[in-house]
């Protein structure tokens, strides 16, 4: 068994849902990133501003009582007083020219970087720097101290360091919360996408079902119009196309029916005068030897042309029965080899045709119709081919391995081949041999037959559930192959059957 591997995301619904979810996911991630960035900036800015204000207020509280130039002890005391007034007593460094003191001698002063010191000295204003020390974020602040009277620089600089661990924890908690909200957003987007896909694809599915039914021959199918969108316009166009197609097909069927009735009526009306003409022509043909030469030639010509016209009318009547579906099989258990020999003997072809007929091949067939088929194929080979003409009969049992089902399907067939040794058929004529009134030689305006023989032969084969194939043999000559299902019956069994095959 051969299975086609599944194709993920093949359906329009799956692709629509995936696209919807991807867009929602991209939007959620983008919104999360922007919200995280803005929240982090706001938290850090608030912490920075709050710390700067606290340091400035504390300096303003203790600096007025500080004497310049300071001593090492007074500078240390200043740093300690500022630190004690801040939340958490962070380490504070006070510097005046070459003197430097810290509120906590054990504090790591490396968090106050040279870059920050240089920025305070150069810019003469409050400067900030975020540093990471041993995995913990810190905010380092530096500010010059100015005189209250004139705002001039005093030469005193204050540095303070505070931990940003609480702010980092807050931003991490915010990021975790936002990440946790992405999954529900994506799930909600998938649900909405499924609902939207169902709403959008319902008219597409309806249109697809209607198209398949139209292709199967249901010309009355129409699509219900709902809404005012592009899909509604498409459904409206489909209905318009279906209306036009139904109208055209109905008109063609009516024309075909009228043509079939016309042919049948004409053929039927011609039978009575043709019967009279045939009797007169037969009498004239029998008495032609007693007539003058010119009259005898005319009598024989009238007799021959009347016979051709009679065959043409009979063939037209037969084709009209095929077209109208009224042709019926009268099945009889038949020895096919004997039937083929009788066909050849009846037409005097026994000596002109080489027969290779398998013995004991019996099938349930309509003897008259099989006689018509064999006579047409052999007659064409004798008229248009070259000797030797060979007829072969075989019973073949095909064993076709069904690749999809993994089962052996046995089909018994009767195969009759008619081969000549002529030049064969032109390649462009092979597809048209069974067309009605088709002539291989377009310049040949008249022929012995009616031009319907091969078409009637094919219809008779199809009536039995078989077919006729034509090809050119590799060594030259045309090969006609009649294939019939082998219905095994006992001798003498007779039944009437309805038409079978693709055109029945």
CSV table of C-alpha atoms in Angstrom, one decimal:
chain,number,residue,atom,x,y,z
A,1,UNK,CA,0.0,0.0,0.0
A,2,UNK,CA,1.4,3.4,-1.0
A,3,UNK,CA,0.3,6.2,1.2
A,4,UNK,CA,0.9,9.8,0.5
A,5,UNK,CA,2.8,11.4,3.4
A,6,UNK,CA,0.8,14.1,5.2
A,7,UNK,CA,1.5,17.6,4.4
A,8,UNK,CA,1.4,19.9,7.4
A,9,UNK,CA,-0.1,23.3,7.0
A,10,UNK,CA,-1.6,22.4,3.6
A,11,UNK,CA,-5.1,23.6,4.3
A,12,UNK,CA,-6.1,27.2,4.1
A,13,UNK,CA,-7.6,27.1,7.6
A,14,UNK,CA,-4.3,25.9,9.1
A,15,UNK,CA,-2.3,28.6,7.3
A,16,UNK,CA,-4.8,31.2,8.3
A,17,UNK,CA,-4.7,30.2,12.0
A,18,UNK,CA,-0.9,30.0,11.9
A,19,UNK,CA,-0.6,33.4,10.3
A,20,UNK,CA,-3.1,34.8,12.9
A,21,UNK,CA,-1.2,33.3,15.8
A,22,UNK,CA,2.2,34.4,14.5
A,23,UNK,CA,0.9,38.0,14.1
A,24,UNK,CA,-0.6,37.9,17.6
A,25,UNK,CA,2.6,36.4,19.0
A,26,UNK,CA,4.7,39.1,17.3
A,27,UNK,CA,2.4,41.8,18.6
A,28,UNK,CA,2.5,40.4,22.1
A,29,UNK,CA,6.3,40.0,22.1
A,30,UNK,CA,6.7,43.5,20.7
A,31,UNK,CA,4.3,45.0,23.2
A,32,UNK,CA,6.0,43.1,26.0
A,33,UNK,CA,9.4,44.3,25.0
A,34,UNK,CA,8.2,47.9,24.7
A,35,UNK,CA,6.3,47.7,28.1
A,36,UNK,CA,9.3,46.2,29.8
A,37,UNK,CA,11.7,48.8,28.5
A,38,UNK,CA,9.4,51.7,29.4
A,39,UNK,CA,8.7,50.2,32.9
A,40,UNK,CA,12.4,49.5,33.6
A,41,UNK,CA,13.3,53.0,32.5
A,42,UNK,CA,10.6,54.5,34.7
A,43,UNK,CA,11.6,52.4,37.7
A,44,UNK,CA,15.2,53.2,37.4
A,45,UNK,CA,14.5,56.9,36.7
A,46,UNK,CA,12.3,57.1,39.8
A,47,UNK,CA,15.0,55.4,41.9
A,48,UNK,CA,17.7,57.7,40.5
A,49,UNK,CA,15.6,60.9,41.0
A,50,UNK,CA,14.6,59.8,44.5
A,51,UNK,CA,18.2,59.0,45.5
A,52,UNK,CA,19.5,62.3,44.1
A,53,UNK,CA,16.9,64.3,45.9
A,54,UNK,CA,17.6,62.6,49.2
A,55,UNK,CA,21.4,63.2,48.8
A,56,UNK,CA,20.8,66.8,47.9
A,57,UNK,CA,18.5,67.3,50.8
A,58,UNK,CA,20.9,65.7,53.2
A,59,UNK,CA,23.8,67.8,51.9
A,60,UNK,CA,21.7,70.9,52.3
A,61,UNK,CA,21.1,70.0,55.9
A,62,UNK,CA,24.7,69.4,57.0
A,63,UNK,CA,26.8,71.5,54.6
A,64,UNK,CA,26.0,74.9,56.1
A,65,UNK,CA,27.7,74.0,59.3
A,66,UNK,CA,30.8,72.6,57.6
A,67,UNK,CA,34.0,74.7,57.7
A,68,UNK,CA,36.4,75.0,54.8
A,69,UNK,CA,39.1,74.1,54.4
A,70,UNK,CA,38.3,70.8,56.2
A,71,UNK,CA,40.4,68.4,58.1
A,72,UNK,CA,40.5,64.7,57.6
A,73,UNK,CA,38.4,64.3,60.7
A,74,UNK,CA,35.8,66.9,59.8
A,75,UNK,CA,35.6,65.5,56.2
A,76,UNK,CA,35.0,62.0,57.6
A,77,UNK,CA,32.4,63.3,60.0
A,78,UNK,CA,30.6,65.0,57.1
A,79,UNK,CA,30.5,61.8,55.1
A,80,UNK,CA,29.2,59.9,58.1
A,81,UNK,CA,26.4,62.5,58.8
A,82,UNK,CA,25.3,62.5,55.2
A,83,UNK,CA,25.2,58.6,55.1
A,84,UNK,CA,23.3,58.4,58.4
A,85,UNK,CA,20.6,60.6,57.0
A,86,UNK,CA,20.0,58.5,53.9
A,87,UNK,CA,17.7,55.4,53.8
A,88,UNK,CA,19.8,52.3,54.4
A,89,UNK,CA,23.0,54.4,55.3
A,90,UNK,CA,24.7,53.8,52.0
A,91,UNK,CA,28.4,54.4,51.8
A,92,UNK,CA,29.3,58.1,51.2
A,93,UNK,CA,32.6,59.5,50.1
A,94,UNK,CA,33.6,63.2,50.6
A,95,UNK,CA,36.5,64.7,48.8
A,96,UNK,CA,38.1,68.1,49.0
A,97,UNK,CA,41.1,68.6,46.8
A,98,UNK,CA,43.6,66.0,47.9
A,99,UNK,CA,41.6,65.0,51.0
A,100,UNK,CA,39.2,62.1,50.8
A,101,UNK,CA,37.1,60.4,53.5
A,102,UNK,CA,34.4,57.7,53.6
A,103,UNK,CA,31.5,57.1,55.9
A,104,UNK,CA,32.4,53.4,56.1
A,105,UNK,CA,36.1,52.5,56.1
A,106,UNK,CA,35.2,48.9,55.1
A,107,UNK,CA,33.1,49.9,52.1
A,108,UNK,CA,34.4,49.1,48.6
A,109,UNK,CA,35.1,52.5,47.0
A,110,UNK,CA,35.8,50.9,43.6
A,111,UNK,CA,32.1,51.4,42.8
A,112,UNK,CA,32.9,55.1,42.5
A,113,UNK,CA,34.7,54.9,39.2
A,114,UNK,CA,37.3,57.4,37.9
A,115,UNK,CA,34.9,58.2,35.1
A,116,UNK,CA,32.3,59.4,37.5
A,117,UNK,CA,34.9,61.5,39.4
A,118,UNK,CA,36.0,63.1,36.2
A,119,UNK,CA,32.4,63.8,35.1
A,120,UNK,CA,31.7,65.6,38.4
A,121,UNK,CA,34.8,67.6,38.2
A,122,UNK,CA,34.3,68.5,34.5
A,123,UNK,CA,30.6,69.1,34.4
A,124,UNK,CA,30.3,70.8,37.8
A,125,UNK,CA,26.8,69.2,38.3
A,126,UNK,CA,25.2,66.0,39.5
A,127,UNK,CA,26.3,63.0,37.6
A,128,UNK,CA,25.1,59.3,37.7
A,129,UNK,CA,26.6,56.0,36.8
A,130,UNK,CA,25.1,52.5,37.0
A,131,UNK,CA,27.7,49.9,37.8
A,132,UNK,CA,27.6,46.1,38.3
A,133,UNK,CA,29.6,44.9,41.2
A,134,UNK,CA,29.8,41.2,42.0
A,135,UNK,CA,26.5,40.5,40.2
A,136,UNK,CA,24.6,43.3,42.0
A,137,UNK,CA,23.6,46.5,40.2
A,138,UNK,CA,24.4,49.8,41.9
A,139,UNK,CA,23.7,53.5,41.3
A,140,UNK,CA,26.7,55.8,42.0
A,141,UNK,CA,26.0,59.5,42.4
A,142,UNK,CA,28.4,62.4,42.4
A,143,UNK,CA,27.7,66.1,43.0
A,144,UNK,CA,29.8,69.2,43.7
A,145,UNK,CA,28.9,71.3,46.7
A,146,UNK,CA,28.4,75.1,46.0
A,147,UNK,CA,28.2,78.1,48.2
A,148,UNK,CA,24.8,79.3,49.0
A,149,UNK,CA,25.6,83.0,48.6
A,150,UNK,CA,27.0,83.2,45.1
A,151,UNK,CA,26.7,79.6,43.9
A,152,UNK,CA,30.4,79.3,43.3
A,153,UNK,CA,32.3,76.0,43.6
A,154,UNK,CA,33.5,75.2,47.1
A,155,UNK,CA,35.8,72.4,46.0
A,156,UNK,CA,33.9,69.9,48.0
A,157,UNK,CA,32.6,66.8,46.2
A,158,UNK,CA,30.2,64.2,47.6
A,159,UNK,CA,29.8,60.7,46.2
A,160,UNK,CA,27.2,58.1,47.3
A,161,UNK,CA,26.4,54.6,46.3
A,162,UNK,CA,23.0,52.8,46.6
A,163,UNK,CA,22.0,49.3,45.6
A,164,UNK,CA,19.5,48.8,42.7
A,165,UNK,CA,18.6,45.3,43.7
A,166,UNK,CA,15.0,46.2,44.7
A,167,UNK,CA,14.5,47.9,41.4
A,168,UNK,CA,16.0,44.9,39.6
A,169,UNK,CA,13.7,42.5,41.4
A,170,UNK,CA,10.7,44.7,40.5
A,171,UNK,CA,11.6,44.7,36.8
A,172,UNK,CA,12.2,41.0,36.8
A,173,UNK,CA,8.8,40.4,38.4
A,174,UNK,CA,7.3,42.6,35.8
A,175,UNK,CA,9.0,40.7,33.0
A,176,UNK,CA,7.9,37.4,34.4
A,177,UNK,CA,4.3,38.6,34.7
A,178,UNK,CA,4.3,39.9,31.1
A,179,UNK,CA,5.8,36.7,29.8
A,180,UNK,CA,3.1,34.7,31.6
A,181,UNK,CA,0.5,36.8,29.8
A,182,UNK,CA,1.8,35.9,26.3
A,183,UNK,CA,0.6,32.3,26.4
A,184,UNK,CA,-3.1,33.3,27.1
A,185,UNK,CA,-2.9,36.0,24.5
A,186,UNK,CA,-1.6,33.4,21.9
A,187,UNK,CA,-4.3,30.9,22.9
A,188,UNK,CA,-7.0,33.5,22.6
A,189,UNK,CA,-5.6,34.5,19.2
A,190,UNK,CA,-5.7,30.9,18.1
A,191,UNK,CA,-9.4,30.6,19.2
A,192,UNK,CA,-10.2,33.8,17.5
A,193,UNK,CA,-8.3,32.6,14.4
A,194,UNK,CA,-10.3,29.4,14.3
A,195,UNK,CA,-13.6,31.3,14.6
A,196,UNK,CA,-12.5,33.8,11.9
A,197,UNK,CA,-11.2,31.0,9.6
A,198,UNK,CA,-14.5,29.1,10.0
A,199,UNK,CA,-16.5,32.3,9.2
A,200,UNK,CA,-14.3,33.2,6.2
A,201,UNK,CA,-13.8,29.6,4.8
A,202,UNK,CA,-17.5,28.5,5.1
A,203,UNK,CA,-18.4,30.3,1.8
A,204,UNK,CA,-15.2,28.9,0.2
A,205,UNK,CA,-16.1,25.4,1.2
A,206,UNK,CA,-19.6,25.9,-0.1
A,207,UNK,CA,-18.2,27.2,-3.3
A,208,UNK,CA,-15.9,24.2,-3.5
A,209,UNK,CA,-18.7,21.7,-3.0
A,210,UNK,CA,-20.8,23.4,-5.6
A,211,UNK,CA,-17.9,23.4,-8.1
A,212,UNK,CA,-17.4,19.6,-7.6
A,213,UNK,CA,-21.1,18.9,-8.0
A,214,UNK,CA,-21.1,21.1,-11.1
A,215,UNK,CA,-18.1,19.1,-12.5
A,216,UNK,CA,-20.0,15.9,-11.8
A,217,UNK,CA,-22.9,17.1,-14.0
A,218,UNK,CA,-25.3,18.6,-11.5
A,219,UNK,CA,-26.0,21.8,-13.5
A,220,UNK,CA,-28.8,22.9,-11.1
A,221,UNK,CA,-26.4,23.5,-8.1
A,222,UNK,CA,-26.2,27.1,-6.9
A,223,UNK,CA,-24.4,28.9,-4.1
A,224,UNK,CA,-26.5,30.8,-1.5
A,225,UNK,CA,-25.4,34.5,-1.4
A,226,UNK,CA,-24.8,35.9,2.1
A,227,UNK,CA,-23.0,39.2,2.9
A,228,UNK,CA,-21.6,41.9,0.7
A,229,UNK,CA,-17.9,41.0,0.5
A,230,UNK,CA,-15.6,39.7,-2.2
A,231,UNK,CA,-16.6,36.1,-1.5
A,232,UNK,CA,-20.2,37.0,-2.2
A,233,UNK,CA,-19.1,38.6,-5.5
A,234,UNK,CA,-17.3,35.3,-6.3
A,235,UNK,CA,-20.3,33.2,-5.4
A,236,UNK,CA,-22.5,35.5,-7.6
A,237,UNK,CA,-20.1,35.1,-10.5
A,238,UNK,CA,-20.2,31.3,-10.0
A,239,UNK,CA,-24.0,31.3,-10.1
A,240,UNK,CA,-24.0,33.4,-13.2
A,241,UNK,CA,-21.5,31.0,-14.8
A,242,UNK,CA,-23.6,28.0,-13.8
A,243,UNK,CA,-26.7,29.6,-15.2
A,244,UNK,CA,-25.0,30.2,-18.6
A,245,UNK,CA,-23.5,26.7,-18.6
A,246,UNK,CA,-26.9,25.1,-17.8
A,247,UNK,CA,-28.5,27.1,-20.5
A,248,UNK,CA,-25.8,26.2,-23.0
A,249,UNK,CA,-25.9,22.5,-22.1
A,250,UNK,CA,-29.6,22.4,-22.2
A,251,UNK,CA,-29.7,24.0,-25.6
A,252,UNK,CA,-27.0,21.6,-26.9
A,253,UNK,CA,-28.9,18.6,-25.5
A,254,UNK,CA,-32.1,19.8,-27.2
A,255,UNK,CA,-30.2,20.3,-30.4
A,256,UNK,CA,-28.7,16.8,-30.2
A,257,UNK,CA,-32.0,15.3,-29.4
A,258,UNK,CA,-33.6,17.1,-32.4
A,259,UNK,CA,-30.7,15.9,-34.6
A,260,UNK,CA,-31.1,12.3,-33.4
A,261,UNK,CA,-34.9,12.5,-33.9
A,262,UNK,CA,-34.3,14.0,-37.3
A,263,UNK,CA,-31.9,11.2,-38.4
A,264,UNK,CA,-34.2,8.6,-37.0
A,265,UNK,CA,-37.3,10.0,-38.6
A,266,UNK,CA,-35.6,10.5,-42.0
A,267,UNK,CA,-34.2,7.0,-41.8
A,268,UNK,CA,-37.6,5.6,-40.9
A,269,UNK,CA,-39.3,7.5,-43.6
A,270,UNK,CA,-36.8,6.4,-46.2
A,271,UNK,CA,-37.2,2.7,-45.5
A,272,UNK,CA,-40.6,2.3,-47.2
A,273,UNK,CA,-39.6,4.0,-50.5
A,274,UNK,CA,-36.2,2.3,-50.3
A,275,UNK,CA,-37.9,-1.1,-50.0
A,276,UNK,CA,-39.8,-0.4,-53.2
A,277,UNK,CA,-36.7,0.9,-54.9
A,278,UNK,CA,-34.8,-2.2,-53.9
A,279,UNK,CA,-37.4,-4.5,-55.3
A,280,UNK,CA,-37.5,-2.6,-58.6
A,281,UNK,CA,-33.7,-2.5,-58.7
A,282,UNK,CA,-33.6,-6.2,-58.1
A,283,UNK,CA,-36.0,-6.9,-61.0
A,284,UNK,CA,-34.0,-4.6,-63.2
A,285,UNK,CA,-30.7,-6.2,-62.2
A,286,UNK,CA,-32.1,-9.7,-62.9
A,287,UNK,CA,-33.3,-8.6,-66.4
A,288,UNK,CA,-30.2,-6.5,-67.2
A,289,UNK,CA,-28.8,-9.2,-69.5
A,290,UNK,CA,-31.9,-8.8,-71.7
A,291,UNK,CA,-31.6,-5.0,-72.0
A,292,UNK,CA,-29.4,-3.0,-74.3
A,293,UNK,CA,-25.8,-2.4,-73.0
A,294,UNK,CA,-26.4,1.2,-71.9
A,295,UNK,CA,-29.7,0.3,-70.2
A,296,UNK,CA,-28.1,-2.8,-68.6
A,297,UNK,CA,-25.3,-0.7,-67.2
A,298,UNK,CA,-27.7,1.9,-65.9
A,299,UNK,CA,-29.9,-0.8,-64.3
A,300,UNK,CA,-26.9,-2.4,-62.5
A,301,UNK,CA,-25.7,1.1,-61.3
A,302,UNK,CA,-29.2,1.9,-59.9
A,303,UNK,CA,-29.2,-1.5,-58.2
A,304,UNK,CA,-25.8,-1.0,-56.6
A,305,UNK,CA,-26.5,2.6,-55.5
A,306,UNK,CA,-29.8,1.5,-54.1
A,307,UNK,CA,-28.1,-1.2,-52.1
A,308,UNK,CA,-25.6,1.3,-50.7
A,309,UNK,CA,-28.4,3.7,-49.8
A,310,UNK,CA,-30.3,0.9,-48.0
A,311,UNK,CA,-27.1,0.0,-46.0
A,312,UNK,CA,-26.6,3.7,-45.1
A,313,UNK,CA,-30.2,4.0,-43.8
A,314,UNK,CA,-29.8,0.8,-41.8
A,315,UNK,CA,-26.6,2.1,-40.3
A,316,UNK,CA,-28.2,5.5,-39.5
A,317,UNK,CA,-31.1,3.7,-37.7
A,318,UNK,CA,-28.6,1.6,-35.8
A,319,UNK,CA,-26.6,4.7,-34.7
A,320,UNK,CA,-29.8,6.4,-33.6
A,321,UNK,CA,-30.6,3.4,-31.4
A,322,UNK,CA,-27.1,3.8,-29.8
A,323,UNK,CA,-27.6,7.5,-29.3
A,324,UNK,CA,-31.0,7.2,-27.8
A,325,UNK,CA,-29.9,4.4,-25.5
A,326,UNK,CA,-32.5,1.9,-26.8
A,327,UNK,CA,-30.0,-0.6,-28.2
A,328,UNK,CA,-30.2,-3.9,-26.3
A,329,UNK,CA,-28.1,-7.0,-26.1
A,330,UNK,CA,-29.5,-10.5,-26.7
A,331,UNK,CA,-26.9,-12.5,-24.9
A,332,UNK,CA,-26.4,-16.1,-25.8
A,333,UNK,CA,-23.8,-18.7,-24.7
A,334,UNK,CA,-21.6,-18.7,-27.8
A,335,UNK,CA,-18.5,-20.5,-29.1
A,336,UNK,CA,-16.6,-17.5,-30.4
A,337,UNK,CA,-14.3,-19.5,-32.7
A,338,UNK,CA,-17.4,-20.9,-34.5
A,339,UNK,CA,-19.0,-17.5,-34.7
A,340,UNK,CA,-15.9,-15.9,-36.3
A,341,UNK,CA,-15.6,-18.8,-38.8
A,342,UNK,CA,-19.3,-18.4,-39.7
A,343,UNK,CA,-18.7,-14.7,-40.2
A,344,UNK,CA,-15.8,-15.3,-42.6
A,345,UNK,CA,-17.7,-18.1,-44.4
A,346,UNK,CA,-20.9,-16.1,-44.9
A,347,UNK,CA,-19.0,-13.4,-46.7
A,348,UNK,CA,-16.7,-15.7,-48.7
A,349,UNK,CA,-13.5,-14.6,-46.8
A,350,UNK,CA,-12.4,-18.0,-45.6
A,351,UNK,CA,-9.6,-18.4,-48.1
A,352,UNK,CA,-8.6,-14.7,-47.9
A,353,UNK,CA,-8.1,-14.6,-44.2
A,354,UNK,CA,-5.8,-16.6,-42.0
A,355,UNK,CA,-7.6,-17.6,-38.8
A,356,UNK,CA,-5.8,-18.5,-35.5
A,357,UNK,CA,-8.7,-19.2,-33.2
A,358,UNK,CA,-8.3,-20.8,-29.8
A,359,UNK,CA,-10.7,-23.6,-29.2
A,360,UNK,CA,-13.2,-23.8,-26.5
A,361,UNK,CA,-13.5,-20.1,-25.8
A,362,UNK,CA,-17.2,-19.6,-24.8
A,363,UNK,CA,-18.8,-16.3,-23.7
A,364,UNK,CA,-22.2,-14.8,-23.3
A,365,UNK,CA,-22.5,-12.3,-26.3
A,366,UNK,CA,-24.9,-11.0,-28.8
A,367,UNK,CA,-24.1,-13.1,-31.8
A,368,UNK,CA,-25.5,-10.7,-34.4
A,369,UNK,CA,-23.5,-7.7,-33.0
A,370,UNK,CA,-20.3,-9.7,-32.7
A,371,UNK,CA,-20.8,-10.7,-36.4
A,372,UNK,CA,-21.2,-7.1,-37.3
A,373,UNK,CA,-18.0,-6.1,-35.4
A,374,UNK,CA,-15.8,-8.9,-36.9
A,375,UNK,CA,-17.2,-8.3,-40.4
A,376,UNK,CA,-16.4,-4.6,-40.2
A,377,UNK,CA,-12.8,-5.1,-38.9
A,378,UNK,CA,-12.0,-7.9,-41.4
A,379,UNK,CA,-13.7,-6.1,-44.3
A,380,UNK,CA,-11.7,-3.0,-43.7
A,381,UNK,CA,-8.4,-5.0,-43.5
A,382,UNK,CA,-9.2,-6.7,-46.8
A,383,UNK,CA,-10.2,-3.5,-48.6
A,384,UNK,CA,-7.6,-1.0,-47.3
A,385,UNK,CA,-4.8,-3.3,-46.1
A,386,UNK,CA,-2.8,-5.9,-47.8
A,387,UNK,CA,-2.7,-9.7,-47.5
A,388,UNK,CA,-2.2,-11.7,-45.5
A,389,UNK,CA,-5.0,-10.7,-43.1
A,390,UNK,CA,-4.9,-12.6,-39.8
A,391,UNK,CA,-7.6,-13.0,-37.2
A,392,UNK,CA,-6.6,-14.3,-33.8
A,393,UNK,CA,-8.8,-15.3,-30.9
A,394,UNK,CA,-7.5,-15.7,-27.4
A,395,UNK,CA,-8.9,-15.8,-23.8
A,396,UNK,CA,-6.6,-13.8,-21.6
A,397,UNK,CA,-6.6,-13.6,-17.8
A,398,UNK,CA,-5.1,-10.3,-16.6
A,399,UNK,CA,-3.7,-10.0,-13.0
A,400,UNK,CA,-3.4,-6.4,-12.3
A,401,UNK,CA,-1.8,-5.5,-9.0
A,402,UNK,CA,-3.8,-2.7,-7.4
A,403,UNK,CA,-1.1,-0.4,-6.0
A,404,UNK,CA,-3.4,1.4,-3.7
A,405,UNK,CA,-5.3,-1.5,-2.2
A,406,UNK,CA,-2.6,-4.1,-2.3
A,407,UNK,CA,-5.0,-6.7,-3.9
A,408,UNK,CA,-4.9,-8.9,-7.0
A,409,UNK,CA,-7.8,-8.1,-9.3
A,410,UNK,CA,-8.4,-10.9,-11.9
A,411,UNK,CA,-10.3,-9.9,-15.1
A,412,UNK,CA,-11.0,-12.5,-17.8
A,413,UNK,CA,-11.0,-11.1,-21.3
A,414,UNK,CA,-11.7,-12.3,-24.8
A,415,UNK,CA,-9.2,-10.7,-27.2
A,416,UNK,CA,-9.7,-10.7,-31.0
A,417,UNK,CA,-7.0,-9.1,-33.1
A,418,UNK,CA,-7.3,-8.3,-36.8
A,419,UNK,CA,-4.0,-7.6,-38.5
A,420,UNK,CA,-3.2,-6.8,-42.1
A,421,UNK,CA,0.1,-6.4,-43.9
A,422,UNK,CA,-0.5,-3.0,-45.5
A,423,UNK,CA,1.2,0.3,-44.9
A,424,UNK,CA,-0.8,1.0,-41.7
A,425,UNK,CA,-2.6,4.1,-40.8
A,426,UNK,CA,-1.2,7.7,-40.7
A,427,UNK,CA,-0.4,8.7,-37.1
A,428,UNK,CA,-2.9,11.6,-37.2
A,429,UNK,CA,-5.7,9.2,-38.3
A,430,UNK,CA,-5.3,6.8,-35.4
A,431,UNK,CA,-7.3,9.0,-33.0
A,432,UNK,CA,-10.2,9.5,-35.6
A,433,UNK,CA,-10.6,6.0,-37.0
A,434,UNK,CA,-13.8,5.5,-35.0
A,435,UNK,CA,-15.3,8.9,-35.8
A,436,UNK,CA,-18.5,8.9,-37.8
A,437,UNK,CA,-18.0,9.4,-41.5
A,438,UNK,CA,-14.3,9.8,-41.0
A,439,UNK,CA,-12.1,9.1,-44.1
A,440,UNK,CA,-8.4,8.4,-43.9
A,441,UNK,CA,-8.0,9.7,-47.4
A,442,UNK,CA,-9.8,13.1,-47.5
A,443,UNK,CA,-9.6,13.1,-51.3
A,444,UNK,CA,-11.7,10.0,-51.5
A,445,UNK,CA,-15.3,11.3,-51.7
A,446,UNK,CA,-17.0,7.9,-52.1
A,447,UNK,CA,-16.5,4.5,-50.6
A,448,UNK,CA,-18.2,1.1,-50.6
A,449,UNK,CA,-19.4,1.6,-47.1
A,450,UNK,CA,-21.5,4.1,-45.3
A,451,UNK,CA,-18.7,5.6,-43.3
A,452,UNK,CA,-20.3,4.4,-40.0
A,453,UNK,CA,-18.9,0.9,-39.9
A,454,UNK,CA,-16.1,1.4,-37.4
A,455,UNK,CA,-18.3,3.7,-35.2
A,456,UNK,CA,-21.0,1.0,-35.1
A,457,UNK,CA,-18.4,-1.7,-34.3
A,458,UNK,CA,-17.0,0.4,-31.4
A,459,UNK,CA,-20.6,1.0,-30.0
A,460,UNK,CA,-21.3,-2.7,-30.2
A,461,UNK,CA,-18.1,-3.5,-28.3
A,462,UNK,CA,-19.0,-0.9,-25.7
A,463,UNK,CA,-22.5,-2.4,-25.5
A,464,UNK,CA,-20.8,-5.6,-24.3
A,465,UNK,CA,-18.7,-3.7,-21.8
A,466,UNK,CA,-15.6,-3.9,-24.0
A,467,UNK,CA,-13.7,-1.7,-26.4
A,468,UNK,CA,-11.8,-1.7,-29.7
A,469,UNK,CA,-8.2,-0.4,-29.9
A,470,UNK,CA,-6.2,0.5,-33.0
A,471,UNK,CA,-2.5,0.7,-33.6
A,472,UNK,CA,0.2,0.2,-36.2
A,473,UNK,CA,2.3,-3.0,-36.0
A,474,UNK,CA,6.0,-2.5,-35.7
A,475,UNK,CA,6.6,-4.3,-38.9
A,476,UNK,CA,3.9,-2.5,-40.8
A,477,UNK,CA,0.1,-2.9,-41.1
A,478,UNK,CA,-2.8,-1.9,-38.9
A,479,UNK,CA,-3.8,-3.9,-35.8
A,480,UNK,CA,-7.4,-3.7,-34.5
A,481,UNK,CA,-7.9,-5.3,-31.1
A,482,UNK,CA,-11.4,-6.2,-29.8
A,483,UNK,CA,-11.5,-6.7,-26.0
A,484,UNK,CA,-14.6,-8.2,-24.4
A,485,UNK,CA,-15.2,-9.3,-20.8
A,486,UNK,CA,-15.4,-13.1,-20.7
A,487,UNK,CA,-18.9,-13.9,-19.3
A,488,UNK,CA,-18.8,-17.7,-18.9
A,489,UNK,CA,-22.1,-19.4,-19.7
A,490,UNK,CA,-23.4,-22.8,-20.4
A,491,UNK,CA,-24.3,-23.8,-24.0
A,492,UNK,CA,-27.8,-22.7,-24.9
A,493,UNK,CA,-28.2,-20.1,-22.2
A,494,UNK,CA,-29.9,-17.0,-23.5
A,495,UNK,CA,-30.8,-13.7,-21.9
A,496,UNK,CA,-31.6,-10.1,-22.8
A,497,UNK,CA,-29.3,-7.5,-21.2
A,498,UNK,CA,-29.3,-3.8,-20.9
A,499,UNK,CA,-26.4,-1.8,-22.5
A,500,UNK,CA,-23.1,-1.9,-20.6
A,501,UNK,CA,-19.9,0.1,-20.8
A,502,UNK,CA,-19.0,3.7,-20.6
A,503,UNK,CA,-21.3,5.0,-23.3
A,504,UNK,CA,-24.3,2.9,-22.4
